[in-house]
Coordinates of C-alpha atoms in Angstrom, one line a residue:
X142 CA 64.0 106.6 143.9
X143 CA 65.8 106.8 147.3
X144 CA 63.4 107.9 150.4
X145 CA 65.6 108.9 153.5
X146 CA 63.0 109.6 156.7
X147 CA 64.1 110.5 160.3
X148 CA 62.8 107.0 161.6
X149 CA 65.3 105.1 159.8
X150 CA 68.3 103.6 161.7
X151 CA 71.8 104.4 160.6
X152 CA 72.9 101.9 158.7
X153 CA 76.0 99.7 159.7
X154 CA 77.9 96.9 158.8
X155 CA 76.7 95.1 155.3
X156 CA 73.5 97.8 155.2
X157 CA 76.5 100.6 155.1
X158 CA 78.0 98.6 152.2
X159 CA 74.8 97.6 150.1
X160 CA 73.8 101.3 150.7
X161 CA 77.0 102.9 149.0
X162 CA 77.1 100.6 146.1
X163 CA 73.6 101.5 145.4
X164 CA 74.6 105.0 146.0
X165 CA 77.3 104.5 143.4
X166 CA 75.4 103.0 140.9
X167 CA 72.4 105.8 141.0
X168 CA 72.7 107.7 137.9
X169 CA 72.4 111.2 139.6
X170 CA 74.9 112.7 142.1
X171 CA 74.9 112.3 145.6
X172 CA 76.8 114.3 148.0
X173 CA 76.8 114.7 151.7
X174 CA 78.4 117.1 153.9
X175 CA 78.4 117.7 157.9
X176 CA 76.6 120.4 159.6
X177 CA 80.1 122.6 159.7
X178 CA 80.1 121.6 155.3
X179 CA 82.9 119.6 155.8
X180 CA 82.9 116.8 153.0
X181 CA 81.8 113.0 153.9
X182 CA 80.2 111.4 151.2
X183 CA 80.7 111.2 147.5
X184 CA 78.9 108.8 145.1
X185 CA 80.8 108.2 141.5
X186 CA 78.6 109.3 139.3
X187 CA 79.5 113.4 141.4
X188 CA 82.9 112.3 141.2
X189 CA 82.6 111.7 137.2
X190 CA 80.4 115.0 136.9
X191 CA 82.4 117.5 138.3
X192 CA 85.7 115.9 137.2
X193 CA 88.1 117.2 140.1
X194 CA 90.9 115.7 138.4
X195 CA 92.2 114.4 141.8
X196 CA 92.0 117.8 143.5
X197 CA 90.8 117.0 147.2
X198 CA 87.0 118.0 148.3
X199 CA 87.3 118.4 151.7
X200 CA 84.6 121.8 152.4
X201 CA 81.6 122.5 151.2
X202 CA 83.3 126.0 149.7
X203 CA 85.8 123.8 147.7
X204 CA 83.1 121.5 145.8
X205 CA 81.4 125.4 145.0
X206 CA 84.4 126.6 143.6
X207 CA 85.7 123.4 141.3
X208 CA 82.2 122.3 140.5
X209 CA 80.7 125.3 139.5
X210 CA 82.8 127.6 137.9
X211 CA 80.0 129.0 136.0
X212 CA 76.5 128.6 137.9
X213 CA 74.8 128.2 135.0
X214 CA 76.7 124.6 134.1
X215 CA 74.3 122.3 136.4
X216 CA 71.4 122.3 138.7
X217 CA 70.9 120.7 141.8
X218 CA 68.7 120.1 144.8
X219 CA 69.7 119.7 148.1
X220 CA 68.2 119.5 151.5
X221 CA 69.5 119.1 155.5
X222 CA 69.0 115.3 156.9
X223 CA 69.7 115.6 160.3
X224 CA 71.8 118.1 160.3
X225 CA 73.6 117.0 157.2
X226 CA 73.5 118.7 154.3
X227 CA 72.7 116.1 151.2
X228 CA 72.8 117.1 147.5
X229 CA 71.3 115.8 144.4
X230 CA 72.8 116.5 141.3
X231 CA 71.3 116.2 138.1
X232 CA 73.7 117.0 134.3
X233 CA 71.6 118.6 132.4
X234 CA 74.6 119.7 130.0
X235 CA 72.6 117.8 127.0
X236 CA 68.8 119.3 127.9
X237 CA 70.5 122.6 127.3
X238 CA 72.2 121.8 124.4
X239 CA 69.4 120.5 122.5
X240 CA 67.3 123.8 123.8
X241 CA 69.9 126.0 122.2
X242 CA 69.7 123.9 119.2
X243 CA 65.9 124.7 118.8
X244 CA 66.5 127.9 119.5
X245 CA 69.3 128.3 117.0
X246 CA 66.8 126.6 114.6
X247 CA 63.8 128.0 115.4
X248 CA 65.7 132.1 114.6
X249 CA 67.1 130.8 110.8
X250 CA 66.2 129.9 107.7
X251 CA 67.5 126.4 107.1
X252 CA 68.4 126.5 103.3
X253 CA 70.3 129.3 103.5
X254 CA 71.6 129.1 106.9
X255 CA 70.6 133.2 107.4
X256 CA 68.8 134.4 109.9
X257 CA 64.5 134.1 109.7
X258 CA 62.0 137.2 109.2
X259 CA 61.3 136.8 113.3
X260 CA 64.8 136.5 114.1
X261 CA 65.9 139.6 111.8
X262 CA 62.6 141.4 113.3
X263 CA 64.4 140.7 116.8
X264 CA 68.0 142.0 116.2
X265 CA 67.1 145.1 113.9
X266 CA 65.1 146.2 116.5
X267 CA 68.1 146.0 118.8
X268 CA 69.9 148.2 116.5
X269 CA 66.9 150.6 115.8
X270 CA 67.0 151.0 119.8
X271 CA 71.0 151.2 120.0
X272 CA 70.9 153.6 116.8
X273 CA 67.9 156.0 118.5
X274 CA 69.9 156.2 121.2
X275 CA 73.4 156.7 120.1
X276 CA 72.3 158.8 117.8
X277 CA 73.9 156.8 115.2
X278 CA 73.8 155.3 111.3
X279 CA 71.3 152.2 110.6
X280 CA 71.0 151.5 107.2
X281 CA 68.4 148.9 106.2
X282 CA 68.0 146.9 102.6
X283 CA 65.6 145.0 100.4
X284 CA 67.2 142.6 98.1
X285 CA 65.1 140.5 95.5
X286 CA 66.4 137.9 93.2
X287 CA 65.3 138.6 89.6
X288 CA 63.1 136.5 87.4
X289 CA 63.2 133.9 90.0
X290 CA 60.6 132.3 88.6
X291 CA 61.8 131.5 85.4
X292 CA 64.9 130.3 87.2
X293 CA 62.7 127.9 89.1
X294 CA 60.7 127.1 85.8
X295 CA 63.3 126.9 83.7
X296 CA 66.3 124.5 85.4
X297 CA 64.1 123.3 88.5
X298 CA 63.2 123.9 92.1
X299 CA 66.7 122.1 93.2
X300 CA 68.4 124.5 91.2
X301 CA 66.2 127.5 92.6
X302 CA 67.6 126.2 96.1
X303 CA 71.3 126.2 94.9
X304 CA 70.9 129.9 93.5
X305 CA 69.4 130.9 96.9
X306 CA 72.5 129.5 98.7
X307 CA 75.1 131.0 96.5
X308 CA 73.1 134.4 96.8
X309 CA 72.9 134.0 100.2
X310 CA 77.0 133.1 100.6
X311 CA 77.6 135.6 98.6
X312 CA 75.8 138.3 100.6
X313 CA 77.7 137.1 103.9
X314 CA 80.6 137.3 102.4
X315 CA 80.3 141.4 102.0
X316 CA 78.5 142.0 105.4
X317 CA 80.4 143.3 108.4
X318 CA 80.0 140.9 111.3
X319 CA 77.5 143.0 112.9
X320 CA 75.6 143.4 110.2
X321 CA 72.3 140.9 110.2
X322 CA 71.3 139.4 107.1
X323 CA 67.8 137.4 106.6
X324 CA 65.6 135.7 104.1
X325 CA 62.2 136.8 105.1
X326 CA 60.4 135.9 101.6
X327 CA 60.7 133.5 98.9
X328 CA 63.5 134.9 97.1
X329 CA 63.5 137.7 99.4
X330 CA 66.4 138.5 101.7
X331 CA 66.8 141.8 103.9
X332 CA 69.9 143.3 105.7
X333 CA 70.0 145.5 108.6
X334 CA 73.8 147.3 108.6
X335 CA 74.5 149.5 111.7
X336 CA 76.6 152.2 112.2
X337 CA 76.3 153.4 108.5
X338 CA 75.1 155.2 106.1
X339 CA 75.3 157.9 103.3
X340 CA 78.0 157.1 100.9
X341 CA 79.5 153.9 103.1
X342 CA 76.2 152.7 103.0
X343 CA 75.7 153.0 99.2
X344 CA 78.9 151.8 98.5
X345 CA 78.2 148.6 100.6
X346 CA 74.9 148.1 98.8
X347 CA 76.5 148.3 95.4
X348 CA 79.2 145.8 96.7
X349 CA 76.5 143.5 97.3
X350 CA 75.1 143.9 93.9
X351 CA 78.2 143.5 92.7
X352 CA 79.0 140.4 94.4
X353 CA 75.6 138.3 93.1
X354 CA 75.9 139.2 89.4
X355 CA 79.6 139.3 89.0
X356 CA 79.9 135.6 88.3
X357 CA 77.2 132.3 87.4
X358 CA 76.3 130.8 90.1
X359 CA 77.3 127.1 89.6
X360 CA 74.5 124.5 89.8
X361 CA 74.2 120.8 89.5
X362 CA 73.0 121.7 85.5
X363 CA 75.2 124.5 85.0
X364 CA 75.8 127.7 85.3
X365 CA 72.7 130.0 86.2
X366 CA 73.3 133.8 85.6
X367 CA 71.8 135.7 88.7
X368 CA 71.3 139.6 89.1
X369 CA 69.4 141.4 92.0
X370 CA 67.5 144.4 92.5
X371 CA 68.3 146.2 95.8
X372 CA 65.9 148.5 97.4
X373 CA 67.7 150.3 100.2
X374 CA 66.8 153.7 103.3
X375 CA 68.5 155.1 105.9
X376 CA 67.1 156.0 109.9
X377 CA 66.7 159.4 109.7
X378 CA 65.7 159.7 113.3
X379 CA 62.7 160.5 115.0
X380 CA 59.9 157.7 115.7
X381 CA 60.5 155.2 112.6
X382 CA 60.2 151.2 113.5
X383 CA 61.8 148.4 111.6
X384 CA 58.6 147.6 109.6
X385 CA 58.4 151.7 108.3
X386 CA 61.9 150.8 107.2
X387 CA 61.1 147.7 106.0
X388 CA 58.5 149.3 103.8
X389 CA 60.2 152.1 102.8
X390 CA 63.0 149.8 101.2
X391 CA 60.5 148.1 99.9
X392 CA 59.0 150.6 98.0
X393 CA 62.8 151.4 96.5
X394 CA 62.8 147.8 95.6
X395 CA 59.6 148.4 93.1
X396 CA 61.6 151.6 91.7
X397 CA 64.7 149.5 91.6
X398 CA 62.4 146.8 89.6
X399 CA 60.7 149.7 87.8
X400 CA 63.9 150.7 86.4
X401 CA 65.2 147.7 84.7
X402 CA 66.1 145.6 87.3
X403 CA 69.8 144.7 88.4
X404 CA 70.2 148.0 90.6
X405 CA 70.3 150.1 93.5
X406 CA 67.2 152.2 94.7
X407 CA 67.8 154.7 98.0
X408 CA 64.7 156.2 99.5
X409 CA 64.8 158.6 101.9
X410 CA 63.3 157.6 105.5
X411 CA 60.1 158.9 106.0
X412 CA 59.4 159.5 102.6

C-alpha cells in the first residue's frame, strides 16, 4: 500500500525514478493531474486499463470522455494532494461479471436452461402491472408433463432429465420473445404470454401441445413418447395477482387431467 502525507519531501533524482517504477508496477491505476486538471502522471497499468489507443490525455475532461464512456465500466477513488488531483483506479470488469453470472443463475433452472418459479414470479408480475395498466391481454398457462413418473420409472432419472429438456426446447421454440417461460415444479413448467388472449391465445396453447407430442423425444435409450396436459386463463381485469392466476390455471390443469390428459383446459379468471 502507498501512503502519501504532507510531510514528505518531493522526491528527486533516483527517489523520482524508484518511485515511478513502483508506480508502474502497482497493479491498480494511478493518475495525477494539476490543480487546473491538466494531465502529469500516468502509471501503466491506467494506460493498459483504459486503452487510449494512442490518443493523447492531456485534461482531466479528456481521460472522462475516453475512459469512461459508460460510467458504469469502472470505479475509482480519488483525492487532492496538495493541490493535485490523484486517482486510484481499480477494474472491477471481472467482479461484475461473475455477479451477473449468479444473478443469471440464481433467476433459472439449470437443467432446462428456463427461467425459475422466483424469476417467473418476478417478470409476470411486470406484465400483470404493464397489462393493468395498458389495459391489455396477459394470458397465463399451466403445463404438466404426463405420467412422468413412469417415464422416470420406467427408462430412468437421466432419461426423465432429457424429456424435460426436449419439452422444455420445444416450448421455447413456440413462444414469442416476450413471452416468459419457467419450470416452477418437478415436471411442471408455467408460461406467462403478454399481449394476448382469446383465440390467439388458444391457438398458441394448442401449438404448444402440439409441438411436445408431435414427435418422440429422442433419449440416450430411445425414443420416449411425451404428451402434456395444459391448463390455461386469461386477466380479466380488476385486482387479480399472478398467484390467483397461477391457481386458476392450475385448477384447468386438474380438468385438463380430469379429461384424459393430452389437452387444453381454459378457465375463466376469477372463476
Amino acid at each position: 500500500m502507498l501512503t502519501l502525507t504532507d510531510s514528505a519531501l518531493p522526491p528527486d533524482g533516483a527517489w523520482r525514478h524508484d518511485i515511478i517504477e513502483i508506480l508502474d508496477l502497482l497493479p491498480v491505476g494511478v493518475e495525477i493531474y494539476s490543480r487546473d486538471l491538466e494531465a502529469m502522471f500516468f502509471n501503466k497499468f491506467s494506460d493498459a486499463l483504459f486503452n487510449y489507443d494512442g490518443r493523447a490525455i492531456t485534461h482531466f475532461d479528456d481521460w472522462w470522455e475516453e475512459g469512461f464512456p459508460d460510467p458504469r465500466e469502472r470505479e475509482f477513488r480519488l483525492r487532492v494532494i496538495r493541490e493535485k488531483l490523484v486517482l486510484i483506479e481499480l477494474d472491477v470488469t471481472d467482479q461484475r461479471i461473475m455477479e451477473a453470472e449468479l444473478r443469471h443463475i440464481g433467476s433459472i433452472d439449470t437443467l432446462t436452461d428456463t427461467a425459475n418459479r422466483r424469476a417467473f414470479m418476478e417478470r409476470a408480475e411486470r406484465a400483470l402491472a404493464d397489462a393493468r395498466a395498458a389495459p391489455a391481454a396477459l394470458s397465463v398457462l399451466m403445463i404438466d408433463i404426463d405420467h412422468f413418473k413412469s417415464i422416470n420409472d420406467r427408462f430412468g432419472h437421466s432419461t426423465g432429465d432429457e424429456v424435460l429438456v426436449a419439452v422444455a426446447t420445444r416450448i421455447r421454440a413456440n413462444l414469442r420473445e416476450e413471452e416468459v417461460l419457467a419450470r416452477i415444479g418437478g415436471e411442471e413448467f408455467a408460461i406467462a404470454m403478454p399481449g394476448i388472449a382469446g383465440e390467439a391465445a388458444r391457438a398458441a396453447a394448442d401449438r404448444v401441445r402440439t409441438a411436445i407430442c408431435g414427435s418422440s423425444v429422442a433419449s440416450a435409450i430411445g425414443a420416449v413418447d411425451v404428451t402434456v396436459s395444459i391448463g390455461a386463463t386469461e386477466y380479466a381485469g380488476g385486482e387479480d395477482t399472478v398467484e390467483d392466476l397461477l391457481r386458476q390455471a392450475d385448477q384447468a390443469l386438474y380438468e385438463a387431467k380430469a379429461r384424459g390428459r393430452n389437452c387444453v383446459v381454459w378457465a375463466v379468471a376469477g372463476g
